[in-house]
N, CA, C and O atoms as a printed pandas DataFrame, in Angstrom:
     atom_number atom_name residue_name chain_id  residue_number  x_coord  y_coord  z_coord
0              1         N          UNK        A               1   22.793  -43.103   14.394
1              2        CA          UNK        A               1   22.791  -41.669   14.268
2              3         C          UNK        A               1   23.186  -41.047   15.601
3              4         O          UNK        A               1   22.724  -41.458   16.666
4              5         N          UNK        A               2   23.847  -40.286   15.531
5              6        CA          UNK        A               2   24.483  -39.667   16.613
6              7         C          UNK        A               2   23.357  -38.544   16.941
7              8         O          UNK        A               2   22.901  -37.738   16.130
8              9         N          UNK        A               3   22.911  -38.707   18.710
9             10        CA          UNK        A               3   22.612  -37.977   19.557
10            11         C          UNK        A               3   23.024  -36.339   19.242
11            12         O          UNK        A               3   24.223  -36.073   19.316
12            13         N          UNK        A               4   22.296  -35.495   18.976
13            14        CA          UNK        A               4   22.339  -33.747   19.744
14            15         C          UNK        A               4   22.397  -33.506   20.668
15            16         O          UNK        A               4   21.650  -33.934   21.548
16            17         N          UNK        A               5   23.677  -32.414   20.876
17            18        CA          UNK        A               5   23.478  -32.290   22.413
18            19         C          UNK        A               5   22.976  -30.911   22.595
19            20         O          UNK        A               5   22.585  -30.120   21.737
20            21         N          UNK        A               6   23.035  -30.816   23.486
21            22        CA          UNK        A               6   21.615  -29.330   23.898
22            23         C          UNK        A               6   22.455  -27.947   23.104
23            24         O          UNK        A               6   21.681  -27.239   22.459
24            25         N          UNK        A               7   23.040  -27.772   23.098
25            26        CA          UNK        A               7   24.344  -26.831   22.420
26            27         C          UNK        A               7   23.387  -26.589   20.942
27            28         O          UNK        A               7   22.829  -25.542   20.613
28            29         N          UNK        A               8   23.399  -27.690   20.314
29            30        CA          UNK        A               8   23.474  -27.538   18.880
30            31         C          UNK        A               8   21.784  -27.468   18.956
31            32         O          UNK        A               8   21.131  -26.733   18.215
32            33         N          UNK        A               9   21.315  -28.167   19.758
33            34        CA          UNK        A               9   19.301  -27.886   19.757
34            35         C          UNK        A               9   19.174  -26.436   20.072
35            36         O          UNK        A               9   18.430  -25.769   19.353
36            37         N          UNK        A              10   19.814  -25.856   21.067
37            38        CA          UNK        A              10   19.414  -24.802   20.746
38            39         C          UNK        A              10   19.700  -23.687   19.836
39            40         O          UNK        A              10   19.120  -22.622   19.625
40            41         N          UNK        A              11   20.522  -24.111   19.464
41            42        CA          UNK        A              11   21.362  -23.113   18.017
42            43         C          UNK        A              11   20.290  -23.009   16.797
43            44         O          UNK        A              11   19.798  -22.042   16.217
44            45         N          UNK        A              12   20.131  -24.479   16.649
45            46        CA          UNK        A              12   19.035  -24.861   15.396
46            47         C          UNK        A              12   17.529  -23.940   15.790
47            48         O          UNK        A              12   16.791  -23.461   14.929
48            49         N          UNK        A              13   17.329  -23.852   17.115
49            50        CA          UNK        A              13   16.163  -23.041   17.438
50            51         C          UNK        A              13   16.233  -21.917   17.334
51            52         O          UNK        A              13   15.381  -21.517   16.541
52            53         N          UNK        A              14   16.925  -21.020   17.801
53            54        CA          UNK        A              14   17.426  -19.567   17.788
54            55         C          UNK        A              14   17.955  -19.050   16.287
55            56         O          UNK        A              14   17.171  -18.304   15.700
56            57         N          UNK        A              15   18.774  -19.263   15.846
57            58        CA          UNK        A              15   19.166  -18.559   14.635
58            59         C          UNK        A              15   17.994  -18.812   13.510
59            60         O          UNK        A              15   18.061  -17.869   12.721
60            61         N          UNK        A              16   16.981  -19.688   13.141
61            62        CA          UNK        A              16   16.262  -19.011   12.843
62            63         C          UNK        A              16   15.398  -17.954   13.152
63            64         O          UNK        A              16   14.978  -17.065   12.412
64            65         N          UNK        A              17   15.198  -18.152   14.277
65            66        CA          UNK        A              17   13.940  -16.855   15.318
66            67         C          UNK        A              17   15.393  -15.667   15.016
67            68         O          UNK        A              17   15.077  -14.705   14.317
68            69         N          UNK        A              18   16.231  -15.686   15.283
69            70        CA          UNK        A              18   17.048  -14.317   14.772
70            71         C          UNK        A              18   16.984  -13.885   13.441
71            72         O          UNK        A              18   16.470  -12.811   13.128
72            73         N          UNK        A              19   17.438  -14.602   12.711
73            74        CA          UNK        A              19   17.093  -14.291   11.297
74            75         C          UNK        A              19   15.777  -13.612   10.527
75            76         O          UNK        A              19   15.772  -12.846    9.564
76            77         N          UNK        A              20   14.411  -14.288   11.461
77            78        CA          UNK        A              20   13.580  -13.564   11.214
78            79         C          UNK        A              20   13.012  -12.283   11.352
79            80         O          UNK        A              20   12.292  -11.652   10.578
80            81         N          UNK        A              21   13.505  -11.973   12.591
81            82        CA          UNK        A              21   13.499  -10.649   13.962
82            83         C          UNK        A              21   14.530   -9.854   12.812
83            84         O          UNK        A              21   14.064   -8.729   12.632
84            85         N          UNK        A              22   15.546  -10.028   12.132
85            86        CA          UNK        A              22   16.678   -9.377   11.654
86            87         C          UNK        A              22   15.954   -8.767   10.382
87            88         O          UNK        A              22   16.132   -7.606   10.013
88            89         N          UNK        A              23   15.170   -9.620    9.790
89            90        CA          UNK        A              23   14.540   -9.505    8.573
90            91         C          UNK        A              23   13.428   -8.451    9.056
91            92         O          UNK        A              23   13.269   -7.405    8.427
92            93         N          UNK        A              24   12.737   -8.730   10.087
93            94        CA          UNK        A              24   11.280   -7.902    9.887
94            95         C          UNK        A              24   11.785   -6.697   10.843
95            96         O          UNK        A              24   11.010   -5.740   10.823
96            97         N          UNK        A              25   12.505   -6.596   11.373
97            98        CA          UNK        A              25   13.218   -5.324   11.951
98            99         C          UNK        A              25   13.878   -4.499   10.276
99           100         O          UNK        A              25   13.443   -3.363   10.090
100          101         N          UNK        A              26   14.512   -4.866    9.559
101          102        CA          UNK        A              26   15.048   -4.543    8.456
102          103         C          UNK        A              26   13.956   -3.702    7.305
103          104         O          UNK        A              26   13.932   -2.642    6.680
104          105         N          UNK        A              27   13.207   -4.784    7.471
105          106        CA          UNK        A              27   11.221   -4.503    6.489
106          107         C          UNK        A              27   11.010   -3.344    7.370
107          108         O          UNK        A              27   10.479   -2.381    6.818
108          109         N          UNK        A              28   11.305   -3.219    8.611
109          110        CA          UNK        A              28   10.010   -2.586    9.089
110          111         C          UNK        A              28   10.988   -0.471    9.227
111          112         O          UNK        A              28   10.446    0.634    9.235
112          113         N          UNK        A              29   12.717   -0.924    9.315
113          114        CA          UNK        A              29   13.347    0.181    8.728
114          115         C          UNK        A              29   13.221    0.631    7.880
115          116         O          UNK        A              29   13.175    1.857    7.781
116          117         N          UNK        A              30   13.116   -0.152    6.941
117          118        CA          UNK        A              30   12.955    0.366    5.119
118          119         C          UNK        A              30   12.169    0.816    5.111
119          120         O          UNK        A              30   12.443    1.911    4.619
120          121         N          UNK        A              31   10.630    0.770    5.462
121          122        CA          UNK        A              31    9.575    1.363    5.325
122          123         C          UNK        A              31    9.478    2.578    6.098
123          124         O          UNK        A              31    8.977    3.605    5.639
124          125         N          UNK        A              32    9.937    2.481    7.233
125          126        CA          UNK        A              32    9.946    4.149    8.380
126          127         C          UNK        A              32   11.217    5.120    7.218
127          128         O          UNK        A              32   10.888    6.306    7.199
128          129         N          UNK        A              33   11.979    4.956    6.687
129          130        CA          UNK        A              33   12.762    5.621    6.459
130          131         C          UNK        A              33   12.171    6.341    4.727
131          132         O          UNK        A              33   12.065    7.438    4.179
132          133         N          UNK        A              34   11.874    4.613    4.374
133          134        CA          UNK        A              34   11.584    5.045    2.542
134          135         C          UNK        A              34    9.766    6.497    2.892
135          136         O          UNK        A              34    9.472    7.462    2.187
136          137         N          UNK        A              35    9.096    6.040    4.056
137          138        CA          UNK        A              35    7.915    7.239    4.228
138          139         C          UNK        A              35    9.081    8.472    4.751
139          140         O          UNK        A              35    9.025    9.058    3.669
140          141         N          UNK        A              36    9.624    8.930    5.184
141          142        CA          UNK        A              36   10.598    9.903    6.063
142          143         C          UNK        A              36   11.065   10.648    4.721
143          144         O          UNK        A              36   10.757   11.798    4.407
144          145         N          UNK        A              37   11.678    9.974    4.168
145          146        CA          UNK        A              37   12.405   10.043    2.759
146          147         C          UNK        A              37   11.238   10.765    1.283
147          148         O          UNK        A              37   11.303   11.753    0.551
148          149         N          UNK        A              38   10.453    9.827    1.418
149          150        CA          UNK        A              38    8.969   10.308    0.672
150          151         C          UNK        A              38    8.616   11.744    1.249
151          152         O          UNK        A              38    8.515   12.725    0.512
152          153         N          UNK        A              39    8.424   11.794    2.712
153          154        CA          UNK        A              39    7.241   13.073    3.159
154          155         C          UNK        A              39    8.535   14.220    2.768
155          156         O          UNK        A              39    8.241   15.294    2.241
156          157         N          UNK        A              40    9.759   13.916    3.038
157          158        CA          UNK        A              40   10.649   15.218    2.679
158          159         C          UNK        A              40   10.923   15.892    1.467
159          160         O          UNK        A              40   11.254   17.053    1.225
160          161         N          UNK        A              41   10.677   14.743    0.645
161          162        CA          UNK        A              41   10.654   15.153   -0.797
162          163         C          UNK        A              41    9.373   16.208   -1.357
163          164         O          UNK        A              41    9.485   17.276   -1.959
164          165         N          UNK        A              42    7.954   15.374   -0.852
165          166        CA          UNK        A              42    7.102   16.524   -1.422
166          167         C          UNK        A              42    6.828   17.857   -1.030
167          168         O          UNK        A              42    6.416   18.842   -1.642
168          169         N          UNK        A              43    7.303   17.552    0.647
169          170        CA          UNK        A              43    7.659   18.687    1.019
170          171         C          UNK        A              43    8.137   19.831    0.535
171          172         O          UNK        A              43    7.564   20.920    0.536
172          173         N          UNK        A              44    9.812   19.422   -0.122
173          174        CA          UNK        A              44   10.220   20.136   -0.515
174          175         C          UNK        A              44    9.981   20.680   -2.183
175          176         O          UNK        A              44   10.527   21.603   -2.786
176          177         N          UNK        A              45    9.008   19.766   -2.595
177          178        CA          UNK        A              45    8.442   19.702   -4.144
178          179         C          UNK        A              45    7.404   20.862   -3.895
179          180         O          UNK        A              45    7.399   21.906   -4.548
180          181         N          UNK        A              46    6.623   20.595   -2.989
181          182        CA          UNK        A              46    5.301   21.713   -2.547
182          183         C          UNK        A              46    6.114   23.203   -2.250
183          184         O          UNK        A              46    5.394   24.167   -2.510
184          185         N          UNK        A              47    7.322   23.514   -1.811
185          186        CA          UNK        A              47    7.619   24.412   -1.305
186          187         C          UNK        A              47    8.378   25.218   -2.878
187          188         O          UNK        A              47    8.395   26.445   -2.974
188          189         N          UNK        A              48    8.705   24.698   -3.514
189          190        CA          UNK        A              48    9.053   24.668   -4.967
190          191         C          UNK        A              48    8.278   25.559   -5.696
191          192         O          UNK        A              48    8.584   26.613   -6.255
192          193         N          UNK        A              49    7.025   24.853   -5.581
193          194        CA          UNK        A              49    5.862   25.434   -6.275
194          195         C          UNK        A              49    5.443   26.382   -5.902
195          196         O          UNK        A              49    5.069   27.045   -6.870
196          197         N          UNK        A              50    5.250   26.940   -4.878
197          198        CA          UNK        A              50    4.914   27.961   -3.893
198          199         C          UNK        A              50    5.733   29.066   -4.581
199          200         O          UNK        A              50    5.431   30.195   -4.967
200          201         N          UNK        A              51    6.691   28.468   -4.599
201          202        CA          UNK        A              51    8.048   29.604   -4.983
202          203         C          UNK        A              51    7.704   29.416   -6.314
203          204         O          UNK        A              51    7.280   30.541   -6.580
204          205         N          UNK        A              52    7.573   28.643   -7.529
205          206        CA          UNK        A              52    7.334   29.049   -8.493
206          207         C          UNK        A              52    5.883   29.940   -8.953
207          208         O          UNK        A              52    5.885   30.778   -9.855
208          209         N          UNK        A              53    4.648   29.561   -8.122
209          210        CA          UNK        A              53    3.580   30.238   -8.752
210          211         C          UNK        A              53    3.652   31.832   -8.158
211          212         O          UNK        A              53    2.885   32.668   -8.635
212          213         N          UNK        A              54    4.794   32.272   -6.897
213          214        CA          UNK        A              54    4.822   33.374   -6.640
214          215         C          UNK        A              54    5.857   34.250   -7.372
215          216         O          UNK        A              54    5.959   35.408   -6.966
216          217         N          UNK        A              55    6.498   33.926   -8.209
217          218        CA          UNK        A              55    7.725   34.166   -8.896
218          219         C          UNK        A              55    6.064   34.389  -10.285
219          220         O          UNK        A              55    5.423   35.368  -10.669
220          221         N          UNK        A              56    6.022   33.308  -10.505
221          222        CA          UNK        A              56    4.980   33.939  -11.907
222          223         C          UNK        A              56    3.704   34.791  -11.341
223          224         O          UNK        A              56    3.132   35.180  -12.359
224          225         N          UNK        A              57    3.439   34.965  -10.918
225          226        CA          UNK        A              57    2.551   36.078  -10.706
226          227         C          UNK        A              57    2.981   37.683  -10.056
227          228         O          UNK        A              57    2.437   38.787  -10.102
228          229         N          UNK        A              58    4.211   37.168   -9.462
229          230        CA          UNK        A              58    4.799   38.638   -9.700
230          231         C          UNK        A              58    5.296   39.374  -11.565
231          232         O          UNK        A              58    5.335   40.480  -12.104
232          233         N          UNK        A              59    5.540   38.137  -11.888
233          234        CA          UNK        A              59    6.005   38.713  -13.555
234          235         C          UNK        A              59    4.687   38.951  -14.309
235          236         O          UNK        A              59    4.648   39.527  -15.396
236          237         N          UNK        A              60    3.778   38.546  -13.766
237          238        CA          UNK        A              60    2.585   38.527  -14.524
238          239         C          UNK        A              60    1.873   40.233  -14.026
239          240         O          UNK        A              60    1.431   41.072  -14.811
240          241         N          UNK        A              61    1.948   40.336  -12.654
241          242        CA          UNK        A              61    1.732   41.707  -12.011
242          243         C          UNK        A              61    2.240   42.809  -12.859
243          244         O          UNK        A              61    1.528   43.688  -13.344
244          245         N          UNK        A              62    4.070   42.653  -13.067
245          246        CA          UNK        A              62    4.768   43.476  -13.826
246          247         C          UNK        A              62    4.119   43.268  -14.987
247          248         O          UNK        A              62    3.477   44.254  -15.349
248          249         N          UNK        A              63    4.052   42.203  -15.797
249          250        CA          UNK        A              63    3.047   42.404  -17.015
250          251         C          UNK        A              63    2.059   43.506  -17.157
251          252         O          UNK        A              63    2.300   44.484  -17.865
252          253         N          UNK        A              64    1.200   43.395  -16.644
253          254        CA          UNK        A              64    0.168   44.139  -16.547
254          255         C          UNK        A              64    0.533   45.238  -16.372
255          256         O          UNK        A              64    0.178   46.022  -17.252
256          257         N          UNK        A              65    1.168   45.680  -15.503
257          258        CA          UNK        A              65    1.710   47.130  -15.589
258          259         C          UNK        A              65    2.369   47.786  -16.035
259          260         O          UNK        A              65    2.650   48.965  -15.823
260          261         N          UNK        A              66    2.855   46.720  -17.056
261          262        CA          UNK        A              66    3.750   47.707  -18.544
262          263         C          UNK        A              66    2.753   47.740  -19.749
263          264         O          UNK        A              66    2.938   48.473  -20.721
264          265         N          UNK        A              67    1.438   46.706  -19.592
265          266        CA          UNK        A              67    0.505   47.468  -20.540
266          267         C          UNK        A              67   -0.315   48.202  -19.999
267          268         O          UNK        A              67   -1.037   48.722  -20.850
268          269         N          UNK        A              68   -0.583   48.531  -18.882
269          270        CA          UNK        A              68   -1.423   49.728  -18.475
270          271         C          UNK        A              68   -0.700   50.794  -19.341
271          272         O          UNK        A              68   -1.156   51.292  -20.370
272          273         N          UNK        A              69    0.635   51.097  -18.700
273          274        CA          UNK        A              69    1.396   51.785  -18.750
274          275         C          UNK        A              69    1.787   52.414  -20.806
275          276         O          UNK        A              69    1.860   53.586  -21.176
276          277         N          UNK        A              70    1.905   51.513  -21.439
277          278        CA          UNK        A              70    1.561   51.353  -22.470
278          279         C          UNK        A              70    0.730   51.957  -23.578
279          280         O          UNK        A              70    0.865   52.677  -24.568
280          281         N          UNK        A              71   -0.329   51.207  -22.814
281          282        CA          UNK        A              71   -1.714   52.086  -23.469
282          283         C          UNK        A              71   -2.041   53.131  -22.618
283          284         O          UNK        A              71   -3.187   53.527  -22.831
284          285         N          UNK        A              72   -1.556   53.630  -21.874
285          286        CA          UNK        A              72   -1.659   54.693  -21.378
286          287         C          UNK        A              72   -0.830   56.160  -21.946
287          288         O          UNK        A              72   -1.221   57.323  -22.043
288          289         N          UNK        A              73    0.408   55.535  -22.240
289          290        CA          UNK        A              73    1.666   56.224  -23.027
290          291         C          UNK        A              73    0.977   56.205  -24.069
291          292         O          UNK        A              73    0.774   57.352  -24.469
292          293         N          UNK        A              74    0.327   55.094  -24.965
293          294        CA          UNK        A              74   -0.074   55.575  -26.574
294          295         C          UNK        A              74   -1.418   56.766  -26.682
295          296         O          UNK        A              74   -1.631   57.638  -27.525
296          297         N          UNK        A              75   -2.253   56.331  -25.330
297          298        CA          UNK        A              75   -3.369   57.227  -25.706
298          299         C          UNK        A              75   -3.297   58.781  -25.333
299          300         O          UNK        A              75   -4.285   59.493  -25.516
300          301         N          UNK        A              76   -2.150   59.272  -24.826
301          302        CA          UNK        A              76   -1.312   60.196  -24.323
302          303         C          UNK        A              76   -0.756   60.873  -25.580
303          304         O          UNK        A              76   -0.588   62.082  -25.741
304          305         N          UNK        A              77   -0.538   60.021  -26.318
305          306        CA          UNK        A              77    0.448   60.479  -27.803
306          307         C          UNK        A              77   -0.864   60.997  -28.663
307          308         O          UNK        A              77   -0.992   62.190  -28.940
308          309         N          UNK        A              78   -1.722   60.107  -29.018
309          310        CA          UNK        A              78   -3.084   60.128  -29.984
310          311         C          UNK        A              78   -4.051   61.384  -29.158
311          312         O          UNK        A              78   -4.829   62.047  -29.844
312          313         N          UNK        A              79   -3.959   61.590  -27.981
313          314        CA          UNK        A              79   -4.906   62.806  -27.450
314          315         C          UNK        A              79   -3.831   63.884  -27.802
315          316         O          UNK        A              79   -4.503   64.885  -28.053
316          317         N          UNK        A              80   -2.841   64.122  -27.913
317          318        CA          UNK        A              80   -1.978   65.396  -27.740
318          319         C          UNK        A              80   -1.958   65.789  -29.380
319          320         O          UNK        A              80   -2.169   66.937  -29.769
320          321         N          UNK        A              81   -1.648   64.568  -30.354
321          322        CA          UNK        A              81   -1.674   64.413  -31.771
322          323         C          UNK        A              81   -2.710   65.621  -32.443
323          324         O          UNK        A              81   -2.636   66.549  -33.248
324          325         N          UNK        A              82   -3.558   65.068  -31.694
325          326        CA          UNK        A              82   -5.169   65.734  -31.885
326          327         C          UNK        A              82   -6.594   65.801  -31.667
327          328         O          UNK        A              82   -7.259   66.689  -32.200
């Protein structure tokens, strides 16, 4: 069997230790980016809502003030009636 010479011993040593470093550097991107990616989303999901429950409670405000308004106009008609 033919002798290794230091060349190829250390090759066999290193490219795995790279491969691994490549891998858990890779794991450890995916995860900083996929949370980055996550927090921006609900972010912008929470800011959504904000905007939707203030959008319905302004229509709901106007609600109300076309039946004030309403029964105010009918009992206006029924007092003048008689």
């Amino acid at each position: 069997m033919k002798q290794m010479n230091f060349r190829d011993k250390l090759l066999i040593s290193i490219i795995p230790i790279m491969v691994i470093s490549t891998i858990v550097l890779a794991v450890a991107a995916y995860q900083i980016a996929k949370d980055a990616v996550l927090d921006t989303e609900v972010k912008g999901m929470e800011q959504i809502v904000k905007k939707t429950v203030s959008e319905l409670e302004a229509w709901i405000a106007d609600r109300e003030k076309e039946a004030t308004l309403f029964l105010k106009t009918k009992f206006l008609k029924i007092t003048m009636k008689g």
